[in-house]
Coordinates of C-alpha atoms in Angstrom, one line a residue:
X1 CA 0.1 -0.1 0.2
X2 CA 1.3 3.2 -0.9
X3 CA 1.4 6.2 1.7
X4 CA 1.8 10.1 2.0
X5 CA 5.3 11.2 1.2
X6 CA 4.7 14.8 1.1
X7 CA 3.8 17.7 3.5
X8 CA 3.1 17.5 7.4
X9 CA 2.1 14.0 8.1
X10 CA 0.0 15.4 11.2
X11 CA -2.0 17.5 9.3
X12 CA -5.0 16.4 7.5
X13 CA -6.1 18.9 5.2
X14 CA -3.4 21.1 3.1
X15 CA -4.2 24.6 2.2
X16 CA -4.4 23.7 -1.6
X17 CA -6.9 20.8 -1.2
X18 CA -10.4 20.3 -2.4
X19 CA -12.1 19.0 0.7
X20 CA -14.7 17.6 -1.2
X21 CA -12.6 15.8 -3.5
X22 CA -10.5 14.9 -0.7
X23 CA -13.4 13.5 1.2
X24 CA -14.3 11.4 -1.4
X25 CA -11.3 9.8 -2.2
X26 CA -10.2 9.4 1.4
X27 CA -13.5 7.4 1.8
X28 CA -12.8 5.3 -1.0
X29 CA -9.4 4.4 0.6
X30 CA -11.4 3.5 3.4
X31 CA -13.6 1.3 2.0
X32 CA -10.4 -0.5 0.1
X33 CA -8.4 -1.1 3.2
X34 CA -11.7 -2.5 4.8
X35 CA -12.0 -5.0 1.7
X36 CA -8.4 -5.9 2.0
X37 CA -7.2 -4.2 -1.3
X38 CA -3.5 -4.4 -1.2
X39 CA -2.9 -0.9 -2.9
X40 CA -5.0 1.8 -1.8
X41 CA -6.4 4.4 -4.4
X42 CA -4.5 7.8 -4.5
X43 CA -5.8 10.5 -2.3
X44 CA -4.2 13.4 -3.8
X45 CA -3.4 14.6 -7.2
X46 CA 0.1 14.1 -6.5
X47 CA -0.4 10.4 -6.1
X48 CA -0.2 10.5 -2.4
X49 CA -2.2 7.7 -0.8
X50 CA -3.5 7.5 2.9
X51 CA -1.3 9.2 5.2
X52 CA 1.1 6.9 7.1
X53 CA -0.1 7.8 10.8
X54 CA -3.7 6.9 9.4
X55 CA -2.8 3.9 7.9
X56 CA -0.9 2.4 10.9
X57 CA -3.8 3.4 13.0
X58 CA -6.1 1.4 10.6
X59 CA -3.8 -1.6 10.9
X60 CA -3.9 -1.1 14.9
X61 CA -7.8 -0.5 15.3
X62 CA -8.1 -3.8 12.8
X63 CA -5.7 -6.0 14.8
X64 CA -7.5 -4.7 17.9
X65 CA -10.8 -6.1 16.9
X66 CA -12.5 -3.0 16.5
X67 CA -15.6 -3.4 14.3
X68 CA -15.7 -0.2 11.8
X69 CA -19.7 -0.6 11.5
X70 CA -20.2 -1.0 15.3
X71 CA -20.2 1.3 17.7
X72 CA -20.4 1.1 21.6
X73 CA -22.9 3.1 23.5
X74 CA -21.8 2.5 27.1
X75 CA -20.1 4.7 29.7
X76 CA -16.7 3.8 31.3
X77 CA -17.8 6.6 34.0
X78 CA -21.0 8.1 34.8
X79 CA -23.1 9.7 37.5
X80 CA -21.5 10.3 41.0
X81 CA -18.5 8.0 39.8
X82 CA -17.6 10.8 36.8
X83 CA -18.1 13.6 38.8
X84 CA -15.5 12.5 41.9
X85 CA -13.0 11.0 39.1
X86 CA -12.9 14.2 37.1
X87 CA -12.8 16.1 40.1
X88 CA -9.8 14.6 41.5
X89 CA -8.1 14.1 38.1
X90 CA -5.0 16.8 37.3
X91 CA -6.7 17.8 34.2
X92 CA -9.6 19.8 36.3
X93 CA -6.6 22.2 36.8
X94 CA -6.4 23.3 33.1
X95 CA -10.0 23.1 32.5
X96 CA -10.3 26.9 32.9
X97 CA -7.7 27.5 30.4
X98 CA -9.1 25.5 27.8
X99 CA -12.4 26.9 28.2
X100 CA -10.7 30.4 28.1
X101 CA -8.8 29.8 25.0
X102 CA -11.2 27.3 23.0
X103 CA -14.5 26.5 24.6
X104 CA -16.1 30.3 24.4
X105 CA -15.3 30.5 20.6
X106 CA -16.0 27.0 19.9
X107 CA -19.5 27.0 20.9
X108 CA -20.0 30.1 18.5
X109 CA -18.4 28.1 15.9
X110 CA -20.3 25.0 16.0
X111 CA -17.6 22.8 17.3
X112 CA -17.1 20.9 20.5
X113 CA -13.8 20.8 22.6
X114 CA -13.2 17.6 24.7
X115 CA -10.5 17.0 27.5
X116 CA -9.9 13.1 28.3
X117 CA -8.0 11.4 30.5
X118 CA -4.6 9.5 29.8
X119 CA -6.8 6.5 28.7
X120 CA -8.9 8.3 26.5
X121 CA -11.9 8.5 28.5
X122 CA -13.8 12.0 27.9
X123 CA -14.2 14.0 31.2
X124 CA -15.7 17.1 29.6
X125 CA -17.1 17.8 26.5
X126 CA -18.1 21.2 25.9
X127 CA -19.3 23.8 23.1
X128 CA -22.1 24.2 20.6
X129 CA -25.3 22.4 22.1
X130 CA -26.5 21.5 18.4
X131 CA -23.2 19.6 18.0
X132 CA -23.4 17.9 21.7
X133 CA -26.8 16.6 20.7
X134 CA -25.4 15.3 17.0
X135 CA -22.5 13.8 18.8
X136 CA -24.7 11.7 20.9
X137 CA -25.2 9.2 17.8
X138 CA -21.7 8.4 18.0
X139 CA -21.2 8.0 22.1
X140 CA -19.0 11.2 22.0
X141 CA -20.2 12.3 25.3
X142 CA -18.6 12.7 28.7
X143 CA -17.3 9.2 30.7
X144 CA -17.1 7.4 27.0
X145 CA -13.8 5.6 26.2
X146 CA -12.6 7.2 23.0
X147 CA -9.2 5.4 23.2
X148 CA -8.1 4.0 19.8
X149 CA -8.2 0.3 21.3
X150 CA -11.8 1.1 21.9
X151 CA -13.1 2.9 19.0
X152 CA -10.0 3.1 16.4
X153 CA -8.5 6.0 14.6
X154 CA -9.7 9.2 16.0
X155 CA -7.6 12.4 17.0
X156 CA -7.6 12.3 20.9
X157 CA -7.2 8.3 21.3
X158 CA -4.5 8.5 18.2
X159 CA -3.0 11.2 19.8
X160 CA -2.6 9.6 23.3
X161 CA -1.6 6.1 21.6
X162 CA 1.2 7.7 19.7
X163 CA 2.3 10.5 22.4
X164 CA 2.0 13.4 19.2
X165 CA -0.5 16.1 17.8
X166 CA -2.6 14.6 15.2
X167 CA -5.6 15.6 13.0
X168 CA -8.2 13.2 11.4
X169 CA -10.5 14.1 8.7
X170 CA -13.7 12.5 7.9
X171 CA -13.4 9.1 6.6
X172 CA -9.6 8.7 7.9
X173 CA -11.6 7.9 11.3
X174 CA -11.7 4.1 11.5
X175 CA -15.4 3.8 12.5
X176 CA -17.7 4.6 9.7
X177 CA -20.2 6.1 12.1
X178 CA -17.7 9.1 12.6
X179 CA -17.0 10.1 9.1
X180 CA -19.2 13.3 8.9
X181 CA -16.7 14.7 11.7
X182 CA -13.0 15.9 11.7
X183 CA -10.7 16.4 14.7
X184 CA -7.7 17.8 15.9
X185 CA -6.1 16.5 19.4
X186 CA -2.8 16.7 21.3
X187 CA -1.6 15.1 24.4
X188 CA -1.0 17.0 28.0
X189 CA 1.8 16.0 29.8
X190 CA 2.9 16.4 33.4
X191 CA 5.7 18.8 33.6
X192 CA 7.7 16.8 36.2
X193 CA 7.3 13.3 35.3
X194 CA 6.8 13.9 31.6
X195 CA 3.9 11.3 31.7
X196 CA 0.7 12.0 29.3
X197 CA -2.2 12.9 32.0
X198 CA -4.7 13.6 28.9
X199 CA -5.6 14.9 25.9
X200 CA -7.4 18.2 24.6
X201 CA -9.5 17.9 21.3
X202 CA -11.7 19.8 19.1
X203 CA -14.4 18.1 16.9
X204 CA -16.3 19.7 14.2
X205 CA -16.7 19.8 10.5
X206 CA -13.9 19.7 7.7
X207 CA -12.3 22.9 8.5
X208 CA -11.2 21.4 11.9
X209 CA -8.6 19.6 10.0
X210 CA -6.8 22.6 8.7
X211 CA -3.3 23.5 9.9
X212 CA -4.2 26.4 11.9
X213 CA -6.5 24.4 14.3
X214 CA -3.6 22.1 14.9
X215 CA -1.5 25.0 15.7
X216 CA -4.1 26.5 18.1
X217 CA -4.3 23.1 19.8
X218 CA -0.8 22.7 20.3
X219 CA -0.6 26.2 21.7
X220 CA -3.5 25.7 24.3
X221 CA -1.7 22.7 25.3
X222 CA 1.5 24.5 25.9
X223 CA -0.6 27.1 27.9
X224 CA -2.3 24.4 30.0
X225 CA 1.2 22.7 30.5
X226 CA 2.4 26.2 32.0
X227 CA -0.5 26.4 34.2
X228 CA 0.3 22.9 35.6
X229 CA 3.9 24.2 36.4
X230 CA 2.5 27.2 38.1
X231 CA 0.4 25.0 39.8
X232 CA 3.6 22.8 40.9
X233 CA 5.4 25.6 42.3
X234 CA 3.2 26.5 44.7
X235 CA 2.3 22.8 45.9
X236 CA 4.5 20.4 47.2
X237 CA 2.3 17.5 46.0
X238 CA 2.5 15.9 42.7
X239 CA -0.3 16.6 40.3
X240 CA -2.1 13.5 41.0
X241 CA -1.3 11.4 44.0
X242 CA -3.6 8.3 42.7
X243 CA -1.4 7.9 39.5
X244 CA 0.2 5.0 39.9
X245 CA 2.7 2.4 38.1
X246 CA 2.6 -1.3 37.9
X247 CA 5.9 -3.3 37.3
X248 CA 5.4 -6.6 35.7
X249 CA 8.2 -7.3 33.3
X250 CA 11.4 -9.3 33.9
X251 CA 12.2 -11.4 36.7
X252 CA 11.8 -9.0 39.6
X253 CA 8.9 -9.7 42.1
X254 CA 6.0 -7.3 40.5
X255 CA 5.3 -4.0 42.3
X256 CA 3.0 -1.0 42.5
X257 CA 4.5 2.4 43.0
X258 CA 2.1 5.1 44.2
X259 CA 2.4 8.3 45.9
X260 CA 6.2 7.8 46.1
X261 CA 5.8 4.5 47.8
X262 CA 6.9 1.0 46.4
X263 CA 4.4 -1.9 47.3
X264 CA 5.7 -5.3 46.5
X265 CA 2.9 -7.7 45.1
X266 CA 1.9 -11.1 45.1
X267 CA 1.7 -12.7 41.9
X268 CA -1.9 -13.2 42.0
X269 CA -2.3 -9.4 42.7
X270 CA -0.2 -8.4 40.1
X271 CA -2.0 -10.8 37.4
X272 CA -5.4 -9.1 38.9
X273 CA -4.2 -5.4 38.2
X274 CA -2.7 -6.1 34.9
X275 CA -5.5 -7.8 33.7
X276 CA -8.0 -4.7 35.0
X277 CA -5.4 -2.2 33.3
X278 CA -5.7 -4.5 30.3
X279 CA -9.3 -4.3 30.3
X280 CA -10.5 -0.8 30.9
X281 CA -14.2 -1.7 30.2
X282 CA -14.1 -3.9 33.1
X283 CA -14.3 -7.6 34.0
X284 CA -17.0 -9.8 35.6
X285 CA -15.8 -12.1 38.6
X286 CA -16.7 -15.0 36.2
X287 CA -14.7 -13.7 33.3
X288 CA -11.7 -12.8 35.8
X289 CA -11.5 -15.8 36.9
X290 CA -11.3 -17.4 33.3
X291 CA -8.6 -15.3 32.8
X292 CA -6.5 -16.3 35.8
X293 CA -6.8 -20.1 35.8
X294 CA -7.7 -22.3 33.0
X295 CA -9.9 -24.6 35.7
X296 CA -11.9 -21.8 36.1
X297 CA -11.4 -20.2 40.0
X298 CA -14.5 -20.1 42.1
X299 CA -15.9 -16.7 41.7
X300 CA -16.2 -16.3 45.4
X301 CA -12.3 -16.7 45.7
X302 CA -12.0 -14.1 43.0
X303 CA -14.0 -11.6 44.7
X304 CA -12.0 -12.1 47.7
X305 CA -8.8 -11.5 46.2
X306 CA -10.7 -8.4 44.9
X307 CA -11.5 -7.2 48.0
X308 CA -7.9 -7.4 49.3
X309 CA -6.8 -5.5 46.4
X310 CA -9.4 -2.8 46.8
X311 CA -8.0 -2.5 50.4
X312 CA -4.6 -1.8 48.9
X313 CA -5.6 0.7 46.3
X314 CA -8.4 2.5 48.3
X315 CA -12.3 2.2 48.3
X316 CA -12.9 4.4 45.9
X317 CA -10.4 3.5 43.1
X318 CA -12.0 -0.4 42.3
X319 CA -15.3 -0.2 40.8
X320 CA -17.8 -3.2 40.7
X321 CA -20.3 -4.3 38.2
X322 CA -18.0 -5.0 36.4
X323 CA -14.8 -4.9 38.2
X324 CA -12.6 -1.9 36.6
X325 CA -9.9 0.5 37.9
X326 CA -11.1 4.1 38.8
X327 CA -7.9 5.5 38.8
X328 CA -4.9 5.9 36.1
X329 CA -2.7 2.9 36.2
X330 CA 0.3 3.2 34.1
X331 CA 2.4 0.1 33.4
X332 CA 5.8 -1.2 32.0
X333 CA 3.7 -3.3 29.4
X334 CA 2.1 0.2 28.3
X335 CA 5.5 1.5 27.8
X336 CA 6.8 -0.9 25.5
X337 CA 3.6 -0.8 23.4
X338 CA 3.8 3.0 23.2
X339 CA 7.3 2.8 22.1
X340 CA 6.4 0.3 19.4
X341 CA 3.3 2.2 18.3
X342 CA 5.4 5.4 17.7
X343 CA 7.9 3.2 15.8
X344 CA 10.9 3.5 18.4
X345 CA 12.1 0.1 18.9
X346 CA 15.1 0.8 20.8
X347 CA 13.0 2.8 23.4
X348 CA 10.6 -0.5 23.3
X349 CA 13.5 -2.9 23.9
X350 CA 15.3 -0.5 26.7
X351 CA 11.6 -0.7 28.3
X352 CA 11.5 -4.7 28.2
X353 CA 13.6 -6.3 30.8
X354 CA 11.9 -9.6 30.4
X355 CA 8.5 -11.6 29.9
X356 CA 5.5 -10.4 31.6
X357 CA 5.0 -12.1 34.8
X358 CA 7.2 -14.8 33.8
X359 CA 6.4 -17.2 36.6
X360 CA 2.4 -16.6 36.0
X361 CA 0.4 -19.6 34.6
X362 CA -2.7 -17.9 34.3
X363 CA -4.1 -18.0 30.7
X364 CA -5.0 -14.4 30.5
X365 CA -1.3 -13.4 31.5
X366 CA 0.1 -15.9 28.9
X367 CA -1.5 -14.3 26.1
X368 CA -0.2 -10.6 27.0
X369 CA 3.1 -12.3 27.3
X370 CA 3.1 -13.9 23.9
X371 CA 1.3 -10.7 22.4
X372 CA 4.2 -8.4 23.6
X373 CA 7.0 -10.7 22.9
X374 CA 5.8 -10.9 19.4
X375 CA 5.1 -7.7 18.8
X376 CA 8.6 -6.6 20.1
X377 CA 10.2 -9.3 18.1
X378 CA 8.8 -8.5 14.8
X379 CA 9.5 -4.9 15.2
X380 CA 13.2 -6.0 15.7
X381 CA 13.3 -8.0 12.5
X382 CA 11.7 -5.4 10.8
X383 CA 14.5 -2.8 12.1
X384 CA 17.5 -5.1 11.4
X385 CA 19.7 -2.9 13.6
X386 CA 22.5 -4.6 14.6
X387 CA 23.0 -3.4 18.2
X388 CA 19.4 -3.9 19.1
X389 CA 19.6 -7.6 17.5
X390 CA 22.7 -8.5 19.7
X391 CA 20.8 -7.3 22.7
X392 CA 17.4 -9.3 21.9
X393 CA 19.6 -12.6 21.1
X394 CA 21.5 -12.1 24.5
X395 CA 18.2 -12.0 26.5
X396 CA 16.0 -14.8 27.9
X397 CA 13.7 -14.2 25.3
X398 CA 15.9 -14.2 22.2
X399 CA 18.9 -16.2 22.9
X400 CA 17.3 -19.3 21.0
X401 CA 15.4 -17.2 18.5
X402 CA 16.7 -18.5 15.3
X403 CA 15.1 -15.9 13.0
X404 CA 16.8 -13.0 15.4
X405 CA 20.4 -14.8 15.3
X406 CA 19.7 -14.9 11.3
X407 CA 18.9 -11.4 11.1
X408 CA 21.9 -10.6 13.2
X409 CA 24.1 -12.5 11.1
X410 CA 22.9 -10.9 7.9
X411 CA 23.6 -7.3 9.4
X412 CA 27.1 -8.3 10.3
X413 CA 30.3 -7.8 8.0
X414 CA 31.1 -11.2 6.9
X415 CA 35.0 -10.4 7.5
X416 CA 34.3 -9.1 11.4
X417 CA 35.2 -11.7 14.1
X418 CA 31.9 -11.3 15.1
X419 CA 30.3 -12.7 12.2
X420 CA 32.1 -15.8 12.8
X421 CA 30.7 -16.1 16.1
X422 CA 27.3 -15.5 15.6
X423 CA 27.5 -18.1 12.9
X424 CA 28.8 -20.9 15.0
X425 CA 26.0 -19.9 17.5
X426 CA 23.3 -20.3 14.5
X427 CA 24.8 -23.7 14.1
X428 CA 24.9 -24.8 17.5
X429 CA 21.2 -23.9 17.4
X430 CA 20.4 -25.7 14.6
X431 CA 21.7 -28.6 16.1
X432 CA 20.3 -28.0 19.2
X433 CA 17.0 -27.7 18.1
X434 CA 17.3 -30.3 15.4
X435 CA 16.7 -28.1 12.4

């Protein structure tokens, strides 16, 4: 499939684009992609096809099982739960800035402005009342999950997935329900830790995908992050004391770091937290039991473990019916995924000290383990970088990886001493594995 080679890849509509023609051609490319066509039709007169950032997101959306003809109408957070969550969330500190710079004008222009958390859940959706009513049809409402994993390609979700500002125009959205909308979004970071705390988005018609709107979003993010710095100067506390990080990679004992405190976890509690982090939509006790044990644990036992997890986290941090996390939980698995999503294979390998909970026999954990290792290995083989392959083949995951050793050999000078050593290692592996 050919991809765009000209212009800023993050901008959806160029100044010289005919928006009507562009919309028709992007829609044709989207249809071709879903039909499995190898080469997408051109989108612009200069021969460009779909922008790489969009095409990559389409692939991720399809691989994640997003249905382009279906759109969930559920809410991750609602009512009092939503109110409490967003009041305590650090994006509440930047809402006045966003309202002043964007919302007031957006309402008059028929646009919507949304602020999400780092998981893509919409915390505030403000702007034109008629546009809000229309957006109900695609569930673009407060409390809904607009992560890329859940709804496919969209500006706030893809901006969070890539940690980069981005525009999505009409049929560049993976879901057909969203094709009449365009959006521009950018992530917002904690000035101290550098972690993403959320995203700011403008949603509306085709003009939202123009370069100047993306510049406006970026300027608003800079102002918002300056506001956060000012807050931190006057407050000794971190932005979000509930922000937690789960470490489950490698042979070290799993741990949860929160509010500066590191808590050593039992394997079972680490499994539960990781599975809940990987299923933000929530899990029933029965489903969680299946993911934890092939013989299906008694749901009563699972509920007892969840009760212990709730005591460890805090009563308001674990929801029920279904069980789900009500705090932002970052994981080292997410760090590897983010690096892979933005194409930074070296960073992904640095963030990967070893397999996911290597001693766990839980089916749900094994699936995550295989998925992460497979994605990292595929990226390494595509990159063909000699230094990265050297690190991988010396690791637990890669030391018997024939394909990686072969790629490593191909990257070396035949006259070098290392070439002979790697070739010998391949011969030994062939003998050992009976190949």
